[in-house]
mmCIF file of C-alpha atoms in Angstrom:
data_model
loop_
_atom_site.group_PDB
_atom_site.id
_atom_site.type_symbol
_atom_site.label_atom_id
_atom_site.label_comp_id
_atom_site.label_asym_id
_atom_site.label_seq_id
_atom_site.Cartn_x
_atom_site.Cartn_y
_atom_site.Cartn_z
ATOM 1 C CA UNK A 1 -20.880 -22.033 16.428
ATOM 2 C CA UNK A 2 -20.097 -19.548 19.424
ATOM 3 C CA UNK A 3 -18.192 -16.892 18.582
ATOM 4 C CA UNK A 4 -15.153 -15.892 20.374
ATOM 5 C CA UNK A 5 -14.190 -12.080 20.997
ATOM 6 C CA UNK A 6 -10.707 -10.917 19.563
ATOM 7 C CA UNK A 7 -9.684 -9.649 23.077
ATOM 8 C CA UNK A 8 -10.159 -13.614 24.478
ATOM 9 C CA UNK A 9 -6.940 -14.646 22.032
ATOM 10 C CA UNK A 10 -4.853 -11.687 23.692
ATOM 11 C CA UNK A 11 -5.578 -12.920 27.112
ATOM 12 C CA UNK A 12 -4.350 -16.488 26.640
ATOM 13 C CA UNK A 13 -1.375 -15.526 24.911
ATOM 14 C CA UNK A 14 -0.671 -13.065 28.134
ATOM 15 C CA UNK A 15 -0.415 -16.395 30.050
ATOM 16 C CA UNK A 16 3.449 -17.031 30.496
ATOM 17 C CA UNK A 17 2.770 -21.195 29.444
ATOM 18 C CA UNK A 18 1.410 -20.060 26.166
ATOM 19 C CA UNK A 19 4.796 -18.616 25.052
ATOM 20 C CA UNK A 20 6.344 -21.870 25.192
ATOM 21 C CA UNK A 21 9.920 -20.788 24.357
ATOM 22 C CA UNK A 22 11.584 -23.859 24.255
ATOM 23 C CA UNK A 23 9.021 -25.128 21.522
ATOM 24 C CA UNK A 24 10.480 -22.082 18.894
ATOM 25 C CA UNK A 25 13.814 -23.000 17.364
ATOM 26 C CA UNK A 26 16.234 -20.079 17.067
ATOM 27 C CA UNK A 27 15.977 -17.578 13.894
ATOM 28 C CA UNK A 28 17.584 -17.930 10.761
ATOM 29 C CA UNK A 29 20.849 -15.360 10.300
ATOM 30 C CA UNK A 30 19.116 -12.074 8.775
ATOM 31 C CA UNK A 31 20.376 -11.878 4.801
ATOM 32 C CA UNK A 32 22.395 -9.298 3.212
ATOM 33 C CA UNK A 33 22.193 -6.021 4.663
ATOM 34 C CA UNK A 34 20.404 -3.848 1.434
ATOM 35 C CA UNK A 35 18.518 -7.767 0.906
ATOM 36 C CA UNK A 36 15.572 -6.908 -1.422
ATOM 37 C CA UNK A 37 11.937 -7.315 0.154
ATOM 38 C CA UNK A 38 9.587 -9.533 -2.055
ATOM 39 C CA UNK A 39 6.743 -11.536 -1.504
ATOM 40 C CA UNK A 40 6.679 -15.015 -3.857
ATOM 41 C CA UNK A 41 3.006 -15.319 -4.335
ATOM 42 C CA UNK A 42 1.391 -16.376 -7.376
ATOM 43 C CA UNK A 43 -1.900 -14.038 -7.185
ATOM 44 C CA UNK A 44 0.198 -11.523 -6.055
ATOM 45 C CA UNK A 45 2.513 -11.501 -8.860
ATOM 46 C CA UNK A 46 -0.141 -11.921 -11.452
ATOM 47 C CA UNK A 47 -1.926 -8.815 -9.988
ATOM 48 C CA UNK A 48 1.284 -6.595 -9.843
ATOM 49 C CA UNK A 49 2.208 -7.708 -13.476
ATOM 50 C CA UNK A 50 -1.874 -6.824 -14.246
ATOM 51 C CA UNK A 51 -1.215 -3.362 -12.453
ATOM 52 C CA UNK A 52 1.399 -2.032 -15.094
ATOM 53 C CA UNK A 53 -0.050 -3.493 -17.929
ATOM 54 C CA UNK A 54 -3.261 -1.899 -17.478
ATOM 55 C CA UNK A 55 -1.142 1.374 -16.681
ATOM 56 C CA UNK A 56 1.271 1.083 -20.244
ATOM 57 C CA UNK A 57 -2.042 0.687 -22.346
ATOM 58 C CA UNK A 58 -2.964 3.843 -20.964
ATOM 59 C CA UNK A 59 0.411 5.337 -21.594
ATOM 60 C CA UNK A 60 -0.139 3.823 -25.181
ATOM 61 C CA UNK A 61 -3.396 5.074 -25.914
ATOM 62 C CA UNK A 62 -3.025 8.780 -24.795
ATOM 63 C CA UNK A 63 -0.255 8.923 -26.762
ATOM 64 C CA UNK A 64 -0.769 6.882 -29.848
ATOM 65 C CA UNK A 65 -4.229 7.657 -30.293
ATOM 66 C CA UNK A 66 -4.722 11.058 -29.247
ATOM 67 C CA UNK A 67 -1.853 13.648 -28.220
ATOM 68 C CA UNK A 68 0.714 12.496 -31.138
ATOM 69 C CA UNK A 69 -1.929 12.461 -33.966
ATOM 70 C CA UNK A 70 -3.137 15.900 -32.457
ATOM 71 C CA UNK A 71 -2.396 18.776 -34.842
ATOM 72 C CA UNK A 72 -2.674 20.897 -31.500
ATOM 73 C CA UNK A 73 1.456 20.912 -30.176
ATOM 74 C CA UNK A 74 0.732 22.668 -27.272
ATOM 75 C CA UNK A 75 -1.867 20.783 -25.897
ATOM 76 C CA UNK A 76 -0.137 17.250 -26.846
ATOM 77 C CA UNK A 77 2.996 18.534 -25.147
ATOM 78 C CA UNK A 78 1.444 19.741 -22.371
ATOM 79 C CA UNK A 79 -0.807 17.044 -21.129
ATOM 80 C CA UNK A 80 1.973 14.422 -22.631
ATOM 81 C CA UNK A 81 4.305 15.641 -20.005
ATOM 82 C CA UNK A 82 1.625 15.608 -16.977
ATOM 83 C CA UNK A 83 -0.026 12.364 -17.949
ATOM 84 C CA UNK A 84 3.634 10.865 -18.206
ATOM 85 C CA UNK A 85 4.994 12.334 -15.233
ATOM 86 C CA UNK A 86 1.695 10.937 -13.397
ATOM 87 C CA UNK A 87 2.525 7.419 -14.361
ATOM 88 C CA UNK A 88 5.683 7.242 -13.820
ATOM 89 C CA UNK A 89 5.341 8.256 -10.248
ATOM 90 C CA UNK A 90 2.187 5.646 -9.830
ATOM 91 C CA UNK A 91 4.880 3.039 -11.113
ATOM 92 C CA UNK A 92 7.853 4.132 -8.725
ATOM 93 C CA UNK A 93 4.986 4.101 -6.108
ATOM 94 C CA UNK A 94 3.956 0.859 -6.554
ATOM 95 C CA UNK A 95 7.549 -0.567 -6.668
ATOM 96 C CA UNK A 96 8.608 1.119 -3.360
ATOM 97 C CA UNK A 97 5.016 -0.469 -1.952
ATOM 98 C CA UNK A 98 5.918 -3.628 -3.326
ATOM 99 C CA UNK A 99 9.491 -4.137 -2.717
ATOM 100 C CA UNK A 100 9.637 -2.363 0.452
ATOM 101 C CA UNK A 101 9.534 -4.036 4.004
ATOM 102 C CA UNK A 102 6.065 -3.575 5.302
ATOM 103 C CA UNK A 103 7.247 -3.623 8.946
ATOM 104 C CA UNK A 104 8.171 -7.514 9.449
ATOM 105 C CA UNK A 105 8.833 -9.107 12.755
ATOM 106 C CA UNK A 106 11.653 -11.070 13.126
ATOM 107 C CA UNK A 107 10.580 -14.663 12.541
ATOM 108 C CA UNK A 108 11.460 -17.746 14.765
ATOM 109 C CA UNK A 109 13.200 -14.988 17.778
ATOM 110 C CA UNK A 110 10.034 -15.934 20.089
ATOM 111 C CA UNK A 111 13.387 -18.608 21.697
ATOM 112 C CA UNK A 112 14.125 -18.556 25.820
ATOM 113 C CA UNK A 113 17.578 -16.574 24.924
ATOM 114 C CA UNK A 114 16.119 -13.501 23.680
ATOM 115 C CA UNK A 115 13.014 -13.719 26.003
ATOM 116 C CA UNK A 116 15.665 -13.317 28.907
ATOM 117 C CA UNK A 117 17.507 -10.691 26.765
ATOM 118 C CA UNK A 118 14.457 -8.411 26.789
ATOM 119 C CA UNK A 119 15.113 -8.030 30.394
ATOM 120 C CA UNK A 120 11.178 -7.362 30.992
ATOM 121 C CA UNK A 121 9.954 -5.514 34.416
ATOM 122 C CA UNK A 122 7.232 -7.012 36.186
ATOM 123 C CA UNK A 123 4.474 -6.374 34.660
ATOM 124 C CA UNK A 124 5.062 -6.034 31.656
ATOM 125 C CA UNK A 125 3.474 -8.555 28.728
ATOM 126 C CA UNK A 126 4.748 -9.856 25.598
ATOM 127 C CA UNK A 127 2.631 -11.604 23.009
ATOM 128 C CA UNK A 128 3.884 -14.633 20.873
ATOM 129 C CA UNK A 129 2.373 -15.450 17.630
ATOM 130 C CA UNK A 130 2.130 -19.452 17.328
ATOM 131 C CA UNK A 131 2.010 -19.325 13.174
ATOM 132 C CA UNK A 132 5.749 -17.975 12.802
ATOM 133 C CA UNK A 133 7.206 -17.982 16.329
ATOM 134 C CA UNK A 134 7.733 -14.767 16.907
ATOM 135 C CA UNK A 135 7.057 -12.084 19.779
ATOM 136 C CA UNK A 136 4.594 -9.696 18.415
ATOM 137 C CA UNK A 137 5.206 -5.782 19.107
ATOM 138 C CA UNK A 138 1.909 -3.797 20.571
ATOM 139 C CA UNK A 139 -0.463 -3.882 17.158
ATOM 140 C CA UNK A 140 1.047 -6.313 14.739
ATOM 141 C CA UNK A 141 -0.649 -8.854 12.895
ATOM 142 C CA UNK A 142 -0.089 -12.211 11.276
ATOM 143 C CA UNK A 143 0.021 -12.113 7.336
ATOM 144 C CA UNK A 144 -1.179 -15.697 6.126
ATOM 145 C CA UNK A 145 -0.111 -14.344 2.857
ATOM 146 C CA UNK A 146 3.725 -12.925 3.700
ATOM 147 C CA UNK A 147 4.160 -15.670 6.983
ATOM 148 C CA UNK A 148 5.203 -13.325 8.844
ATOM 149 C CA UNK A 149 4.058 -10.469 11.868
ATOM 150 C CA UNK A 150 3.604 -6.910 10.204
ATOM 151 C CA UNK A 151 4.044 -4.023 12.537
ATOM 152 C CA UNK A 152 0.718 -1.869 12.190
ATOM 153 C CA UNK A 153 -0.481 -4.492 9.515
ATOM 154 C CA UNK A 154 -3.262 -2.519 7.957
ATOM 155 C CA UNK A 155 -4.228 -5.370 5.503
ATOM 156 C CA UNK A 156 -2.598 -7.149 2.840
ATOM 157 C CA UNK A 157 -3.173 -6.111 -0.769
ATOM 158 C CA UNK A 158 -2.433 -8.707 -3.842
ATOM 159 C CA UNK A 159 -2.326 -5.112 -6.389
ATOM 160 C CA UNK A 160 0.926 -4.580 -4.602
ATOM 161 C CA UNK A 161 1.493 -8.174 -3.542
ATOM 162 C CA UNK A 162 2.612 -7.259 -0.117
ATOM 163 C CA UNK A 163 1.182 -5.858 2.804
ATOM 164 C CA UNK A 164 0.653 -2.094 3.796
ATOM 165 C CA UNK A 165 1.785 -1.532 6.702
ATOM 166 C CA UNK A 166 3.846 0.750 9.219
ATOM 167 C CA UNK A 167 7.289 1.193 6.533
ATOM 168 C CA UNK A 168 5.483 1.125 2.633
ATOM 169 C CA UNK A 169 2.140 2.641 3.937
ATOM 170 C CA UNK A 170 3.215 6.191 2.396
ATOM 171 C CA UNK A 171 3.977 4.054 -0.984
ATOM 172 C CA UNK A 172 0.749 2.627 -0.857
ATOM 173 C CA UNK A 173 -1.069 5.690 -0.349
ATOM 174 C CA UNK A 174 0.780 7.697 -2.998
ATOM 175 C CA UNK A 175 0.236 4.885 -5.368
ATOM 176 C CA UNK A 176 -3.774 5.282 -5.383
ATOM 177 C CA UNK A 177 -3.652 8.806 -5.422
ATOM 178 C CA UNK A 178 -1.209 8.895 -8.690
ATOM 179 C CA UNK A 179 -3.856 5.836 -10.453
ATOM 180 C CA UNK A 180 -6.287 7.940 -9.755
ATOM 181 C CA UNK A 181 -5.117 11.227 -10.955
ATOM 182 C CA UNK A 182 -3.872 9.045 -14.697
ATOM 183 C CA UNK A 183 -7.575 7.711 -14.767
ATOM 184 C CA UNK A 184 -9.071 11.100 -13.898
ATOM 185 C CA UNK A 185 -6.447 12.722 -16.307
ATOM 186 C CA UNK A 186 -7.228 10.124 -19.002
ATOM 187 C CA UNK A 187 -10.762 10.791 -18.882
ATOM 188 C CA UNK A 188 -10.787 14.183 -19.375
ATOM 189 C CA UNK A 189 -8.875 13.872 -21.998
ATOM 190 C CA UNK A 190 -10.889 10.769 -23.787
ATOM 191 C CA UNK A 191 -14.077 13.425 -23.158
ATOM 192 C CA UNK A 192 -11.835 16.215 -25.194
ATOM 193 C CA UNK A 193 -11.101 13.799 -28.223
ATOM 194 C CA UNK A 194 -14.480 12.097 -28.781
ATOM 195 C CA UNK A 195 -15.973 15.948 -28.897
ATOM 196 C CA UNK A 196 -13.132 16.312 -31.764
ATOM 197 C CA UNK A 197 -13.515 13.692 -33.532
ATOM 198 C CA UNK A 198 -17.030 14.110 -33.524
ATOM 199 C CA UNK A 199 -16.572 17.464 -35.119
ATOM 200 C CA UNK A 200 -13.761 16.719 -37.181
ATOM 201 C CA UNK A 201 -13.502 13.942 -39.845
ATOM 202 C CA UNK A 202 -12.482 10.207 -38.125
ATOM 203 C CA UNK A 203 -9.981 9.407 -40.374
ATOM 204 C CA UNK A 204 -8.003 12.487 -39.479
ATOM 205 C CA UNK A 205 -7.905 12.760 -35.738
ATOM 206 C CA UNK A 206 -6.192 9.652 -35.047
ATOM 207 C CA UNK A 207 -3.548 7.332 -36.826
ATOM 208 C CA UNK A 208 -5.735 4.188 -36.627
ATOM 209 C CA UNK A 209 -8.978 3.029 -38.070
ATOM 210 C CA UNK A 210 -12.199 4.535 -36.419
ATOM 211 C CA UNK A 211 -13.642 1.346 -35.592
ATOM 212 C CA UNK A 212 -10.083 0.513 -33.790
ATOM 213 C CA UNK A 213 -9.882 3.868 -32.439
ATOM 214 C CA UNK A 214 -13.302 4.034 -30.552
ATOM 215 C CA UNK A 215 -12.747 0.579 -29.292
ATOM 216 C CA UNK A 216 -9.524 1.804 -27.630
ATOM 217 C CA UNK A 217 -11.000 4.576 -26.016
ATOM 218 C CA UNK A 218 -14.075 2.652 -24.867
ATOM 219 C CA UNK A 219 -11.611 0.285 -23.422
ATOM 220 C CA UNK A 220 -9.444 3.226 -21.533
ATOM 221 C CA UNK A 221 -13.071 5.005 -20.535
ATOM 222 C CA UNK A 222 -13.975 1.636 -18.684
ATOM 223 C CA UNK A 223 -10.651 1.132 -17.406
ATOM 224 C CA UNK A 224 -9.838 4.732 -15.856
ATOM 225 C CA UNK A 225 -13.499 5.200 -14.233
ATOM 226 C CA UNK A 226 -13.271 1.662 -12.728
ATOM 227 C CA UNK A 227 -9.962 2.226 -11.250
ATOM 228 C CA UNK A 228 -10.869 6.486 -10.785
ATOM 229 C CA UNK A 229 -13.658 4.885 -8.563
ATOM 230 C CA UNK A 230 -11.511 2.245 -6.754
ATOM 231 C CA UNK A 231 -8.028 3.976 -5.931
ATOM 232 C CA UNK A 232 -9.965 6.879 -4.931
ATOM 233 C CA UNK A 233 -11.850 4.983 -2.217
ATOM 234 C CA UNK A 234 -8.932 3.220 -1.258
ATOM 235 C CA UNK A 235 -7.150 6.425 -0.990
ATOM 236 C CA UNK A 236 -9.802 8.112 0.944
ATOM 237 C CA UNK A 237 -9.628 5.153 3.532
ATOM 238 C CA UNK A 238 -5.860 5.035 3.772
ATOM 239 C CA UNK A 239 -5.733 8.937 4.739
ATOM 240 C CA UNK A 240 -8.969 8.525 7.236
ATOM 241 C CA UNK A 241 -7.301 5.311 8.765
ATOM 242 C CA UNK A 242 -3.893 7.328 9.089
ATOM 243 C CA UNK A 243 -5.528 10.328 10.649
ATOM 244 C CA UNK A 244 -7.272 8.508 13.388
ATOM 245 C CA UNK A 245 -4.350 5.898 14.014
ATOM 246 C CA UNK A 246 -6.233 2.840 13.632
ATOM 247 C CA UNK A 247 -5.362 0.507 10.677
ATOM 248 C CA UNK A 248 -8.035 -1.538 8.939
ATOM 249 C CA UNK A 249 -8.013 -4.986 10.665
ATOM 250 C CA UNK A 250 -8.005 -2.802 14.486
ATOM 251 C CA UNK A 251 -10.874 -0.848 12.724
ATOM 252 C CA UNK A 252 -12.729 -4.325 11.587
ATOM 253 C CA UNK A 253 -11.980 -6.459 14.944
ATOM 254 C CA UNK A 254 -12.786 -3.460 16.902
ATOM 255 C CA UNK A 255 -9.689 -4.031 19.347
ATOM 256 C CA UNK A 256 -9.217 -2.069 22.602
ATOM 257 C CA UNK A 257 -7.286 1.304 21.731
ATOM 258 C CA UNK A 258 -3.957 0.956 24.186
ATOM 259 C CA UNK A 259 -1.957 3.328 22.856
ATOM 260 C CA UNK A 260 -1.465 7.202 23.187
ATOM 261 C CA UNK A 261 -4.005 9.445 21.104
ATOM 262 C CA UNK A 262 -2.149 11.813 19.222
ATOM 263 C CA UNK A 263 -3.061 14.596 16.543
ATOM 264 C CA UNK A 264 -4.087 14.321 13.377
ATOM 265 C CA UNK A 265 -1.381 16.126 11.608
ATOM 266 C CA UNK A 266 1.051 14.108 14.324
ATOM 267 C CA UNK A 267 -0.689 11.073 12.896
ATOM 268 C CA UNK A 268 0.361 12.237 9.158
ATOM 269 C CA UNK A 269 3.631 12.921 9.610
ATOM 270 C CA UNK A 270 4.445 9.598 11.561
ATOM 271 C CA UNK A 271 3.639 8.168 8.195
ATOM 272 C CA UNK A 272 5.119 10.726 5.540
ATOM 273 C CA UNK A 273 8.012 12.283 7.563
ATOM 274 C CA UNK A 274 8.501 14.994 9.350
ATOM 275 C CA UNK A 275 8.703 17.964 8.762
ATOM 276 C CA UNK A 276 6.328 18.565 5.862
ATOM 277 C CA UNK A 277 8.394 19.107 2.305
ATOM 278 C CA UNK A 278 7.581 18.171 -1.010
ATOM 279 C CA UNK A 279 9.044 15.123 -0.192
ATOM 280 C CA UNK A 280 5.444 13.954 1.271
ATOM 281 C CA UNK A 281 4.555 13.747 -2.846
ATOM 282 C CA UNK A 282 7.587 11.852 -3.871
ATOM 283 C CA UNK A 283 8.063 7.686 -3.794
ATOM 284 C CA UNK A 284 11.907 8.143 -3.470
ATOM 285 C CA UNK A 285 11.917 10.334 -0.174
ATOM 286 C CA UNK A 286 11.869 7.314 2.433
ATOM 287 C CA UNK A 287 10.116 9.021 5.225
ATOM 288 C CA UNK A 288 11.779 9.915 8.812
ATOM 289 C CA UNK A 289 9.508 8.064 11.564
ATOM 290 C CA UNK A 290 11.778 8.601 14.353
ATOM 291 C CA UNK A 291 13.445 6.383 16.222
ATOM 292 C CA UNK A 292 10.677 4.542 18.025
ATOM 293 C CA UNK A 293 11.158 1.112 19.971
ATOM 294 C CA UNK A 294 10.210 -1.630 17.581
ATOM 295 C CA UNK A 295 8.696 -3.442 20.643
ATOM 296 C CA UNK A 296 6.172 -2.182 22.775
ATOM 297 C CA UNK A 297 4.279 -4.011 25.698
ATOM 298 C CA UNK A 298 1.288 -3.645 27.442
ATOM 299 C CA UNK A 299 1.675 -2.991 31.327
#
């Protein structure tokens, strides 16, 4: 089977026959302005509903099983508020990722009418994506998953059920670095209570059974240095693909770079807001990106 390189797809659909305007029937009215964003996939769904379950038994067993049964009230009261402050943030994270608009093109408004309304200078190209009609800005991507073109589509993740890309990519990232400070946070503290009940008597350093208690922490051990290992990778990735401006799937087809190199600390605050504030940390701060031109062509 000969393969065919990425950059042969962009030249036919720079061919003015291949945009085929007349085929595309005109877009549905846009919904309610404040419409919520969600994606109605099954995986998806079971994956996000997976995501806080795991997170509440970890919120269950740090508390139940080790800080309230602790004799110690500082310590209990302490690392109850960080480790609940932690999740609670990962949680708001992930909602914002999830039920935020990744960047989506308008569907179906690939039609003659707005073709003509774009008032294009010779020149100048515009790409149409055959799956959902629409014209595709400089570096979005088709989502099989969402049906729709994502705007800086980095790739589409079923944790979040939705896609990361250039409006929830700040959610996204916040949301692995939160997991994996509650995994890291949890483990430490797993470490700290198997050393005390080790040198204290079983029965007394936790409200359940020891056999129930060292299966619960075994369980929360596995879970927080599987996902420790995995947000933290995914984390580091996010921030390296941010820094250098190229998202995954332009980093795995290896496209042409067409668009102006900028700074890394530019690069950051593109996606977080400018200027730098605490707000960089929070899920509820919707970042400031400027007023760019949703669609870009290539001369």
């Amino acid at each position: 089977m000969m393969l065919i390189p990425t950059h042969h797809f962009r030249d036919i659909e720079r061919k003015p026959e291949y945009l085929q305007p007349e085929k595309c029937v005109p877009p549905p009215h846009p919904g309610p302005v404040g419409t919520m964003w969600f994606i109605r996939d099954g995986c998806g769904i079971a994956c996000a509903i997976v995501t806080w379950f795991l997170v509440l038994y970890a919120e269950f067993v740090v508390l139940f099983v080790m800080l309230i049964p602790s004799r110690d009230y500082v310590y209990s009261v302490i690392n109850g508020i960080v480790f609940n402050l932690l999740a609670f943030l990962a949680l708001a994270s992930h909602c914002r990722a999830m039920l935020t608009d990744p960047g989506a093109v308008p569907k179906g408004n690939a039609t003659k009418e707005f073709i003509e309304s774009l008032q294009l200078k010779p020149g100048q190209v515009v790409y149409k994506c055959p799956k959902c009609c629409s014209i595709k800005p400089d570096r979005a991507h088709h989502c099989s998953v969402c049906k729709r073109c994502i705007r800086k589509m980095d790739h589409h993740c079923p944790w979040v059920n939705n896609c990361v890309g250039e409006n929830n990519q700040k959610y996204f990232v916040l949301f692995t670095m939160y997991i994996a400070l509650i995994s890291l946070h949890a483990l430490v503290m797993v470490g700290f209570h198997f050393l005390h009940c080790f040198e204290e008597d079983w029965t007394k350093c936790s409200s359940f059974s020891p056999p129930t208690t060292v299966i619960l922490l075994i369980l929360l051990c596995f879970e927080g240095l599987l996902f420790l290992i995995f947000t933290s990778v995914m984390f580091g990735t996010q921030v390296h693909s941010i820094c250098t401006d190229e998202t995954g799937i332009e980093q795995l087809k290896k496209e042409e770079r067409r668009w102006a190199k900028k700074t890394k600390w530019m690069n950051m605050k593109a996606v977080f807001g400018h200027p730098f504030s605490l707000g960089w940390a929070s899920p509820f701060a919707t970042p400031d990106q400027g007023k760019a031109d949703p669609y870009q062509y290539v001369v």
